[in-house]
CSV table of C-alpha atoms and ligand atoms in Angstrom, one decimal:
chain,number,residue,atom,x,y,z
A,1,UNK,CA,81.4,78.8,101.3
A,2,UNK,CA,80.8,76.3,98.6
A,3,UNK,CA,80.6,72.5,99.3
A,4,UNK,CA,83.8,71.8,97.5
A,5,UNK,CA,85.7,74.6,99.2
A,6,UNK,CA,84.5,73.2,102.5
A,7,UNK,CA,85.7,69.7,101.5
A,8,UNK,CA,89.2,71.0,100.7
A,9,UNK,CA,89.3,72.8,104.0
A,10,UNK,CA,88.5,69.6,105.9
A,11,UNK,CA,91.8,68.2,104.8
A,12,UNK,CA,93.7,70.7,106.9
A,13,UNK,CA,92.2,69.2,110.1
A,14,UNK,CA,92.2,65.5,109.1
A,15,UNK,CA,94.8,63.7,111.1
A,16,UNK,CA,93.8,60.1,110.7
A,17,UNK,CA,96.2,57.5,109.1
A,18,UNK,CA,95.9,57.7,105.3
A,19,UNK,CA,95.7,53.9,105.0
A,20,UNK,CA,92.7,53.8,107.4
A,21,UNK,CA,90.8,56.7,106.0
A,22,UNK,CA,87.8,54.9,104.7
A,23,UNK,CA,87.0,53.0,107.9
A,24,UNK,CA,88.1,55.9,110.1
A,25,UNK,CA,85.7,58.4,108.4
A,26,UNK,CA,82.8,55.9,108.2
A,27,UNK,CA,83.1,55.2,112.0
A,28,UNK,CA,83.5,58.9,112.7
A,29,UNK,CA,80.3,59.7,110.7
A,30,UNK,CA,78.3,57.1,112.7
A,31,UNK,CA,79.8,58.4,116.0
A,32,UNK,CA,79.0,62.0,115.3
A,33,UNK,CA,75.4,61.1,114.1
A,34,UNK,CA,75.1,59.3,117.4
A,35,UNK,CA,76.1,62.4,119.3
A,36,UNK,CA,73.3,64.3,117.5
A,37,UNK,CA,70.8,61.6,118.4
A,38,UNK,CA,72.1,61.5,122.0
A,39,UNK,CA,71.6,65.2,122.6
A,40,UNK,CA,68.0,65.0,121.3
A,41,UNK,CA,67.4,61.8,123.4
A,42,UNK,CA,68.6,63.5,126.5
A,43,UNK,CA,66.4,66.6,125.8
A,44,UNK,CA,63.4,64.2,125.7
A,45,UNK,CA,64.5,62.5,129.0
A,46,UNK,CA,65.4,65.6,130.9
A,47,UNK,CA,63.2,68.4,129.4
A,48,UNK,CA,60.2,66.8,127.6
A,49,UNK,CA,61.9,67.3,124.3
A,50,UNK,CA,62.3,71.0,124.6
A,51,UNK,CA,65.6,72.4,123.2
A,52,UNK,CA,67.0,75.5,124.8
A,53,UNK,CA,69.7,77.8,123.4
A,54,UNK,CA,72.5,75.7,124.8
A,55,UNK,CA,71.0,72.5,123.3
A,56,UNK,CA,70.6,74.2,119.9
A,57,UNK,CA,74.2,75.4,120.0
A,58,UNK,CA,75.4,71.9,120.9
A,59,UNK,CA,73.3,70.3,118.1
A,60,UNK,CA,74.7,72.9,115.6
A,61,UNK,CA,78.2,71.9,116.6
A,62,UNK,CA,77.5,68.2,116.3
A,63,UNK,CA,75.9,68.7,112.9
A,64,UNK,CA,79.1,70.4,111.9
A,65,UNK,CA,81.0,67.3,113.0
A,66,UNK,CA,78.6,65.2,110.9
A,67,UNK,CA,79.2,67.4,107.9
A,68,UNK,CA,83.0,67.2,108.4
A,69,UNK,CA,82.9,63.4,108.3
A,70,UNK,CA,80.5,63.4,105.3
A,71,UNK,CA,83.0,65.6,103.5
A,72,UNK,CA,86.0,63.4,104.5
A,73,UNK,CA,84.3,60.1,103.7
A,74,UNK,CA,83.3,61.6,100.4
A,75,UNK,CA,86.9,62.4,99.7
A,76,UNK,CA,88.0,58.8,100.7
A,77,UNK,CA,85.5,57.5,98.1
A,78,UNK,CA,86.6,59.9,95.4
A,79,UNK,CA,83.4,61.9,95.5
A,80,UNK,CA,83.1,65.7,95.5
A,81,UNK,CA,80.9,67.0,98.2
A,82,UNK,CA,79.1,69.1,95.6
A,83,UNK,CA,78.3,66.0,93.6
A,84,UNK,CA,77.0,64.2,96.7
A,85,UNK,CA,74.8,67.2,97.6
A,86,UNK,CA,73.5,67.7,94.1
A,87,UNK,CA,72.9,64.0,93.5
A,88,UNK,CA,70.9,63.9,96.7
A,89,UNK,CA,68.6,66.8,95.6
A,90,UNK,CA,68.3,65.3,92.1
A,91,UNK,CA,67.2,62.0,93.6
A,92,UNK,CA,64.6,63.6,95.9
A,93,UNK,CA,63.3,65.9,93.2
A,94,UNK,CA,62.8,62.8,90.9
A,95,UNK,CA,60.9,61.1,93.7
A,96,UNK,CA,58.8,64.1,94.3
A,97,UNK,CA,58.0,64.4,90.5
A,98,UNK,CA,56.9,60.8,90.5
A,99,UNK,CA,55.0,61.1,93.8
A,100,UNK,CA,57.5,58.6,95.5
A,101,UNK,CA,58.7,60.6,98.5
A,102,UNK,CA,56.8,58.3,100.8
A,103,UNK,CA,57.4,54.6,101.0
A,104,UNK,CA,60.8,52.8,101.2
A,105,UNK,CA,63.5,51.4,99.0
A,106,UNK,CA,66.7,53.1,97.8
A,107,UNK,CA,65.8,52.9,94.1
A,108,UNK,CA,62.2,54.1,94.1
B,201,LIG,MG1,81.0,65.8,118.0
């Protein structure tokens, strides 16, 4: 499945109010990213950081939730998911070419 096909498919399961789409999807993205972090945090607390099959399945599902919100937030902002993905790789390749992958700052 291509990124843009996925983005179109997310609209079939988006049930939030249209006039609250931007804030709803931004909050949802943060919430789902927190669910990923929480599962990893609990694996550290309870299992020394080891991830068993059930943990991995749970993380895979939460990453899917993150992706769903990235796609929907991108839609709210008028971005195609393909452009977001390609733009990210272009940015990182440029940094790698200029030996700028380390360090900090959005515009390095
Ligand atoms: Mg979730």
